[in-house]
Short mmCIF file of N, CA and C in Angstrom, two decimals:
data_model
loop_
_atom_site.label_atom_id
_atom_site.label_comp_id
_atom_site.label_asym_id
_atom_site.label_seq_id
_atom_site.Cartn_x
_atom_site.Cartn_y
_atom_site.Cartn_z
N MET O 1 9.14 11.31 -6.11
CA MET O 1 9.00 9.87 -6.29
C MET O 1 10.25 9.13 -5.93
N ILE O 2 11.43 9.66 -6.45
CA ILE O 2 12.66 8.92 -6.22
C ILE O 2 12.94 8.88 -4.70
N ASN O 3 12.75 10.00 -4.01
CA ASN O 3 13.00 10.04 -2.56
C ASN O 3 12.03 9.15 -1.78
N LYS O 4 10.76 9.20 -2.16
CA LYS O 4 9.75 8.42 -1.48
C LYS O 4 9.98 6.90 -1.62
N TYR O 5 10.40 6.44 -2.81
CA TYR O 5 10.61 5.04 -3.08
C TYR O 5 12.09 4.76 -3.37
N GLN O 6 12.99 5.26 -2.53
CA GLN O 6 14.44 5.12 -2.70
C GLN O 6 14.83 3.68 -2.86
N ASP O 7 14.19 2.73 -2.15
CA ASP O 7 14.57 1.33 -2.22
C ASP O 7 14.37 0.74 -3.63
N CYS O 8 13.57 1.37 -4.43
CA CYS O 8 13.33 0.89 -5.80
C CYS O 8 14.43 1.37 -6.75
N PHE O 9 15.21 2.43 -6.36
CA PHE O 9 16.12 3.02 -7.26
C PHE O 9 17.59 2.90 -6.83
N ASP O 10 17.85 2.25 -5.73
CA ASP O 10 19.20 2.20 -5.23
C ASP O 10 20.06 1.02 -5.67
N LYS O 11 19.50 0.20 -6.56
CA LYS O 11 20.27 -1.00 -6.97
C LYS O 11 19.71 -1.47 -8.35
N ILE O 12 20.40 -2.39 -8.92
CA ILE O 12 19.94 -3.00 -10.14
C ILE O 12 18.81 -3.99 -9.74
N GLY O 13 17.72 -3.87 -10.42
CA GLY O 13 16.60 -4.78 -10.10
C GLY O 13 16.48 -5.98 -11.06
N ARG O 14 15.57 -6.80 -10.73
CA ARG O 14 15.38 -7.99 -11.56
C ARG O 14 13.84 -8.25 -11.61
N PHE O 15 13.33 -8.46 -12.83
CA PHE O 15 11.93 -8.81 -12.97
C PHE O 15 11.77 -10.25 -12.48
N SER O 16 10.59 -10.48 -11.94
CA SER O 16 10.27 -11.88 -11.57
C SER O 16 9.93 -12.69 -12.79
N GLY O 17 10.05 -13.95 -12.68
CA GLY O 17 9.74 -14.86 -13.82
C GLY O 17 10.96 -15.42 -14.45
N ASP O 18 10.74 -16.06 -15.54
CA ASP O 18 11.81 -16.75 -16.27
C ASP O 18 12.78 -15.74 -16.93
N GLN O 19 13.94 -16.30 -17.20
CA GLN O 19 14.96 -15.44 -17.95
C GLN O 19 14.46 -15.19 -19.38
N TYR O 20 14.81 -14.08 -19.92
CA TYR O 20 14.40 -13.80 -21.31
C TYR O 20 15.31 -14.63 -22.24
N HIS O 21 14.69 -15.20 -23.27
CA HIS O 21 15.40 -16.03 -24.28
C HIS O 21 15.37 -15.24 -25.56
N ILE O 22 16.50 -14.99 -26.16
CA ILE O 22 16.66 -14.27 -27.39
C ILE O 22 16.36 -15.24 -28.53
N GLN O 23 15.41 -14.91 -29.36
CA GLN O 23 15.08 -15.74 -30.51
C GLN O 23 16.00 -15.36 -31.67
N LEU O 24 16.65 -16.34 -32.21
CA LEU O 24 17.57 -16.14 -33.35
C LEU O 24 16.93 -16.49 -34.70
N ILE O 25 17.40 -15.86 -35.73
CA ILE O 25 16.91 -16.17 -37.10
C ILE O 25 17.28 -17.65 -37.41
N ASP O 26 16.62 -18.15 -38.45
CA ASP O 26 16.98 -19.54 -38.87
C ASP O 26 18.42 -19.54 -39.44
N ASN O 27 19.18 -20.57 -39.07
CA ASN O 27 20.55 -20.72 -39.52
C ASN O 27 21.42 -19.47 -39.24
N PRO O 28 21.51 -19.05 -37.95
CA PRO O 28 22.31 -17.92 -37.59
C PRO O 28 23.84 -18.29 -37.77
N THR O 29 24.68 -17.30 -37.94
CA THR O 29 26.08 -17.47 -38.04
C THR O 29 26.74 -17.05 -36.74
N PRO O 30 27.08 -18.03 -35.90
CA PRO O 30 27.75 -17.67 -34.62
C PRO O 30 29.12 -17.01 -34.85
N VAL O 31 29.42 -16.06 -33.98
CA VAL O 31 30.67 -15.29 -34.10
C VAL O 31 31.36 -15.36 -32.75
N ILE O 32 32.65 -15.61 -32.75
CA ILE O 32 33.44 -15.54 -31.56
C ILE O 32 34.47 -14.46 -31.70
N HIS O 33 34.30 -13.41 -30.86
CA HIS O 33 35.25 -12.31 -30.85
C HIS O 33 36.26 -12.49 -29.77
N PRO O 34 37.53 -12.15 -30.06
CA PRO O 34 38.51 -12.24 -29.03
C PRO O 34 38.28 -11.17 -27.99
N PRO O 35 38.73 -11.38 -26.74
CA PRO O 35 38.52 -10.35 -25.70
C PRO O 35 39.26 -9.11 -26.10
N ARG O 36 38.67 -7.93 -25.82
CA ARG O 36 39.36 -6.64 -25.98
C ARG O 36 40.43 -6.42 -24.92
N THR O 37 41.49 -5.80 -25.28
CA THR O 37 42.55 -5.58 -24.29
C THR O 37 42.07 -4.51 -23.28
N VAL O 38 42.48 -4.74 -22.05
CA VAL O 38 42.20 -3.84 -20.94
C VAL O 38 43.50 -3.32 -20.46
N PRO O 39 43.66 -1.97 -20.34
CA PRO O 39 44.94 -1.42 -19.86
C PRO O 39 45.31 -2.00 -18.49
N VAL O 40 46.57 -2.25 -18.25
CA VAL O 40 47.05 -2.86 -17.02
C VAL O 40 46.59 -2.16 -15.78
N HIS O 41 46.57 -0.83 -15.78
CA HIS O 41 46.18 -0.05 -14.62
C HIS O 41 44.68 -0.14 -14.38
N THR O 42 43.90 -0.59 -15.35
CA THR O 42 42.46 -0.73 -15.22
C THR O 42 42.07 -2.14 -14.85
N LEU O 43 42.89 -3.11 -15.04
CA LEU O 43 42.62 -4.56 -14.87
C LEU O 43 42.03 -4.88 -13.51
N PRO O 44 42.57 -4.35 -12.39
CA PRO O 44 42.00 -4.71 -11.05
C PRO O 44 40.55 -4.25 -10.99
N LEU O 45 40.27 -3.01 -11.48
CA LEU O 45 38.91 -2.52 -11.38
C LEU O 45 37.96 -3.33 -12.32
N TYR O 46 38.44 -3.73 -13.45
CA TYR O 46 37.71 -4.57 -14.37
C TYR O 46 37.30 -5.90 -13.74
N LYS O 47 38.33 -6.56 -13.18
CA LYS O 47 38.06 -7.82 -12.53
C LYS O 47 37.12 -7.68 -11.33
N ALA O 48 37.30 -6.70 -10.56
CA ALA O 48 36.42 -6.42 -9.39
C ALA O 48 34.99 -6.23 -9.84
N GLU O 49 34.76 -5.52 -10.94
CA GLU O 49 33.40 -5.25 -11.44
C GLU O 49 32.78 -6.52 -11.98
N LEU O 50 33.55 -7.37 -12.69
CA LEU O 50 33.08 -8.65 -13.14
C LEU O 50 32.64 -9.49 -11.95
N GLU O 51 33.49 -9.61 -10.94
CA GLU O 51 33.18 -10.39 -9.73
C GLU O 51 31.94 -9.87 -9.07
N LYS O 52 31.77 -8.55 -9.01
CA LYS O 52 30.58 -7.98 -8.35
C LYS O 52 29.34 -8.39 -9.15
N MET O 53 29.41 -8.29 -10.49
CA MET O 53 28.29 -8.64 -11.29
C MET O 53 27.91 -10.10 -11.14
N ILE O 54 28.89 -10.98 -11.02
CA ILE O 54 28.65 -12.42 -10.83
C ILE O 54 27.99 -12.60 -9.47
N ALA O 55 28.52 -11.95 -8.40
CA ALA O 55 27.98 -12.07 -7.06
C ALA O 55 26.54 -11.54 -6.97
N ASP O 56 26.23 -10.48 -7.72
CA ASP O 56 24.85 -9.90 -7.74
C ASP O 56 23.97 -10.63 -8.64
N ASP O 57 24.41 -11.72 -9.29
CA ASP O 57 23.63 -12.57 -10.22
C ASP O 57 23.13 -11.77 -11.40
N ILE O 58 23.95 -10.83 -11.85
CA ILE O 58 23.64 -10.09 -13.11
C ILE O 58 24.12 -10.82 -14.29
N ILE O 59 25.31 -11.43 -14.17
CA ILE O 59 25.90 -12.32 -15.19
C ILE O 59 26.33 -13.63 -14.54
N THR O 60 26.50 -14.63 -15.36
CA THR O 60 27.00 -15.90 -14.88
C THR O 60 28.39 -16.18 -15.51
N GLU O 61 29.19 -16.84 -14.73
CA GLU O 61 30.46 -17.21 -15.24
C GLU O 61 30.38 -18.35 -16.23
N VAL O 62 31.04 -18.22 -17.34
CA VAL O 62 30.99 -19.23 -18.39
C VAL O 62 32.15 -20.20 -18.12
N THR O 63 31.84 -21.49 -18.01
CA THR O 63 32.80 -22.53 -17.68
C THR O 63 33.05 -23.48 -18.81
N GLU O 64 32.31 -23.39 -19.91
CA GLU O 64 32.40 -24.27 -21.02
C GLU O 64 32.33 -23.49 -22.33
N PRO O 65 32.85 -24.08 -23.44
CA PRO O 65 32.76 -23.37 -24.70
C PRO O 65 31.37 -23.04 -25.16
N THR O 66 31.19 -21.88 -25.78
CA THR O 66 29.93 -21.43 -26.32
C THR O 66 30.06 -21.10 -27.78
N ASP O 67 28.90 -21.04 -28.47
CA ASP O 67 28.90 -20.70 -29.91
C ASP O 67 29.14 -19.26 -30.14
N TRP O 68 28.68 -18.42 -29.20
CA TRP O 68 28.72 -16.96 -29.31
C TRP O 68 29.58 -16.37 -28.25
N VAL O 69 30.49 -15.54 -28.61
CA VAL O 69 31.35 -14.76 -27.70
C VAL O 69 31.42 -13.33 -28.18
N ASN O 70 30.87 -12.42 -27.35
CA ASN O 70 30.88 -10.99 -27.69
C ASN O 70 31.89 -10.34 -26.76
N SER O 71 32.61 -9.32 -27.28
CA SER O 71 33.60 -8.70 -26.43
C SER O 71 32.98 -7.71 -25.51
N ILE O 72 33.68 -7.36 -24.47
CA ILE O 72 33.24 -6.44 -23.47
C ILE O 72 34.03 -5.15 -23.55
N ILE O 73 33.37 -4.04 -23.47
CA ILE O 73 34.06 -2.74 -23.49
C ILE O 73 34.08 -2.26 -22.05
N CYS O 74 35.26 -1.86 -21.62
CA CYS O 74 35.42 -1.39 -20.21
C CYS O 74 35.65 0.15 -20.29
N ASN O 75 34.83 0.85 -19.59
CA ASN O 75 34.92 2.32 -19.46
C ASN O 75 35.06 2.74 -18.02
N VAL O 76 36.12 3.48 -17.73
CA VAL O 76 36.37 3.93 -16.32
C VAL O 76 36.21 5.43 -16.32
N LYS O 77 35.39 5.86 -15.37
CA LYS O 77 35.12 7.29 -15.20
C LYS O 77 35.51 7.74 -13.79
N ASP O 78 35.97 8.96 -13.65
CA ASP O 78 36.20 9.56 -12.40
C ASP O 78 34.90 10.16 -11.80
N THR O 79 34.54 9.84 -10.58
CA THR O 79 33.38 10.38 -9.96
C THR O 79 33.74 11.71 -9.26
N PRO O 80 32.74 12.54 -8.94
CA PRO O 80 33.05 13.79 -8.31
C PRO O 80 33.75 13.70 -6.98
N ASP O 81 33.60 12.53 -6.30
CA ASP O 81 34.30 12.31 -5.00
C ASP O 81 35.65 11.76 -5.19
N GLY O 82 36.12 11.69 -6.43
CA GLY O 82 37.54 11.28 -6.67
C GLY O 82 37.73 9.74 -6.82
N LYS O 83 36.63 9.02 -6.81
CA LYS O 83 36.73 7.51 -6.96
C LYS O 83 36.60 7.18 -8.45
N LYS O 84 36.87 5.93 -8.74
CA LYS O 84 36.73 5.43 -10.14
C LYS O 84 35.49 4.65 -10.26
N LYS O 85 34.70 4.93 -11.30
CA LYS O 85 33.54 4.07 -11.55
C LYS O 85 33.73 3.32 -12.84
N VAL O 86 33.46 2.01 -12.79
CA VAL O 86 33.69 1.14 -13.94
C VAL O 86 32.39 0.75 -14.57
N GLN O 87 32.27 0.92 -15.87
CA GLN O 87 31.15 0.52 -16.63
C GLN O 87 31.58 -0.54 -17.64
N LEU O 88 30.87 -1.70 -17.61
CA LEU O 88 31.16 -2.74 -18.56
C LEU O 88 29.99 -2.84 -19.57
N CYS O 89 30.28 -2.86 -20.84
CA CYS O 89 29.25 -2.90 -21.86
C CYS O 89 29.57 -4.02 -22.81
N LEU O 90 28.55 -4.79 -23.13
CA LEU O 90 28.65 -5.87 -24.13
C LEU O 90 28.59 -5.26 -25.53
N ASP O 91 29.40 -5.70 -26.42
CA ASP O 91 29.34 -5.23 -27.85
C ASP O 91 28.69 -6.37 -28.66
N PRO O 92 27.36 -6.35 -28.80
CA PRO O 92 26.66 -7.43 -29.45
C PRO O 92 26.33 -7.18 -30.97
N LYS O 93 27.19 -6.43 -31.66
CA LYS O 93 26.82 -6.09 -33.06
C LYS O 93 26.57 -7.24 -33.96
N ASP O 94 27.31 -8.33 -33.84
CA ASP O 94 27.06 -9.48 -34.71
C ASP O 94 25.89 -10.34 -34.20
N LEU O 95 25.71 -10.38 -32.89
CA LEU O 95 24.51 -11.03 -32.38
C LEU O 95 23.21 -10.30 -32.81
N ASN O 96 23.23 -8.97 -32.81
CA ASN O 96 22.07 -8.20 -33.23
C ASN O 96 21.65 -8.50 -34.68
N LYS O 97 22.63 -8.83 -35.57
CA LYS O 97 22.36 -9.10 -36.92
C LYS O 97 21.62 -10.46 -37.06
N ASN O 98 21.66 -11.32 -36.03
CA ASN O 98 21.04 -12.62 -36.13
C ASN O 98 19.87 -12.77 -35.22
N ILE O 99 19.33 -11.73 -34.61
CA ILE O 99 18.20 -11.75 -33.76
C ILE O 99 16.91 -11.64 -34.56
N ARG O 100 15.92 -12.45 -34.20
CA ARG O 100 14.60 -12.31 -34.77
C ARG O 100 13.86 -11.33 -33.92
N HIS O 101 13.67 -10.13 -34.47
CA HIS O 101 13.11 -9.03 -33.68
C HIS O 101 11.58 -9.24 -33.53
N GLU O 102 11.11 -9.04 -32.29
CA GLU O 102 9.68 -9.09 -32.02
C GLU O 102 9.03 -7.79 -32.41
N HIS O 103 7.81 -7.83 -32.86
CA HIS O 103 7.16 -6.62 -33.34
C HIS O 103 6.10 -6.23 -32.33
N TYR O 104 6.17 -5.00 -31.88
CA TYR O 104 5.25 -4.44 -30.94
C TYR O 104 4.62 -3.19 -31.50
N TYR O 105 3.35 -3.02 -31.21
CA TYR O 105 2.66 -1.83 -31.66
C TYR O 105 2.98 -0.72 -30.70
N SER O 106 3.40 0.43 -31.21
CA SER O 106 3.71 1.60 -30.40
C SER O 106 2.60 2.57 -30.42
N THR O 107 2.14 3.03 -29.28
CA THR O 107 1.07 3.99 -29.17
C THR O 107 1.57 5.34 -29.67
N THR O 108 0.69 6.04 -30.38
CA THR O 108 1.11 7.36 -30.93
C THR O 108 0.65 8.44 -29.93
N ILE O 109 1.17 9.61 -30.06
CA ILE O 109 0.85 10.77 -29.22
C ILE O 109 -0.65 11.09 -29.45
N ASP O 110 -1.15 10.92 -30.64
CA ASP O 110 -2.58 11.22 -30.94
C ASP O 110 -3.49 10.31 -30.17
N GLU O 111 -3.06 9.13 -29.86
CA GLU O 111 -3.90 8.12 -29.05
C GLU O 111 -3.81 8.41 -27.57
N ILE O 112 -2.68 9.00 -27.15
CA ILE O 112 -2.49 9.20 -25.72
C ILE O 112 -3.08 10.53 -25.21
N LEU O 113 -2.99 11.60 -25.98
CA LEU O 113 -3.42 12.89 -25.52
C LEU O 113 -4.91 12.96 -25.02
N PRO O 114 -5.81 12.32 -25.72
CA PRO O 114 -7.22 12.36 -25.22
C PRO O 114 -7.36 11.72 -23.84
N LEU O 115 -6.52 10.75 -23.53
CA LEU O 115 -6.58 10.05 -22.22
C LEU O 115 -6.08 10.98 -21.12
N LEU O 116 -5.30 11.98 -21.45
CA LEU O 116 -4.73 12.90 -20.41
C LEU O 116 -5.56 14.11 -20.15
N HIS O 117 -6.60 14.32 -20.92
CA HIS O 117 -7.45 15.53 -20.74
C HIS O 117 -8.08 15.55 -19.35
N GLY O 118 -7.78 16.64 -18.67
CA GLY O 118 -8.34 16.88 -17.32
C GLY O 118 -7.59 16.09 -16.23
N LYS O 119 -6.54 15.45 -16.52
CA LYS O 119 -5.84 14.69 -15.50
C LYS O 119 -4.72 15.54 -14.89
N LYS O 120 -4.41 15.20 -13.67
CA LYS O 120 -3.35 15.97 -12.97
C LYS O 120 -2.02 15.14 -12.92
N TYR O 121 -2.14 13.86 -12.75
CA TYR O 121 -0.94 12.98 -12.69
C TYR O 121 -1.13 11.87 -13.68
N PHE O 122 -0.01 11.39 -14.22
CA PHE O 122 -0.10 10.20 -15.10
C PHE O 122 1.19 9.43 -14.95
N SER O 123 1.09 8.11 -15.23
CA SER O 123 2.27 7.22 -15.16
C SER O 123 2.12 6.24 -16.25
N VAL O 124 3.23 5.96 -16.96
CA VAL O 124 3.19 4.95 -18.01
C VAL O 124 3.37 3.61 -17.35
N VAL O 125 2.36 2.73 -17.51
CA VAL O 125 2.41 1.37 -17.02
C VAL O 125 2.92 0.44 -18.08
N ASP O 126 2.35 0.55 -19.27
CA ASP O 126 2.77 -0.23 -20.39
C ASP O 126 2.53 0.63 -21.61
N THR O 127 3.60 1.09 -22.27
CA THR O 127 3.50 2.07 -23.33
C THR O 127 2.73 1.56 -24.55
N THR O 128 2.65 0.26 -24.69
CA THR O 128 1.98 -0.26 -25.86
C THR O 128 0.42 -0.45 -25.60
N LYS O 129 -0.01 -0.46 -24.35
CA LYS O 129 -1.41 -0.81 -24.10
C LYS O 129 -2.13 0.12 -23.18
N ARG O 130 -1.47 0.54 -22.04
CA ARG O 130 -2.24 1.20 -21.01
C ARG O 130 -1.50 2.45 -20.58
N LEU O 131 -2.29 3.38 -20.15
CA LEU O 131 -1.76 4.67 -19.57
C LEU O 131 -2.62 4.88 -18.32
N LEU O 132 -1.97 4.93 -17.16
CA LEU O 132 -2.67 5.16 -15.91
C LEU O 132 -2.68 6.67 -15.72
N ALA O 133 -3.90 7.25 -15.68
CA ALA O 133 -3.98 8.68 -15.52
C ALA O 133 -4.97 9.01 -14.41
N CYS O 134 -4.66 9.99 -13.61
CA CYS O 134 -5.55 10.38 -12.44
C CYS O 134 -5.81 11.88 -12.50
#
């Protein structure tokens, strides 16, 4: 599947439609974290990754004060070909405490197994509602 549909797996994708809006609890407590320090030797890679993410429209540059500021964790790994790979991760621990979590029904294995009887191939389309089986 990966080889046949390589164009679906070679980049970060984006779902069509509106941006997702995080629902907060009533009267949340905004938190502003200071930026985490980045080692001097990592700083050029860090800045290049941020600029790439802005150019790819993954993140947007913030130009005005905001109520919430979460710190970013920068992780640099060596790849087998000797290059450096940068991973940026948001640390949203305080934001997570103030999110109104949506409730979804999860399908159990007992509900799925009868649908797979006699099938050769299956694909999960929507784990909460449908299972496509052939």
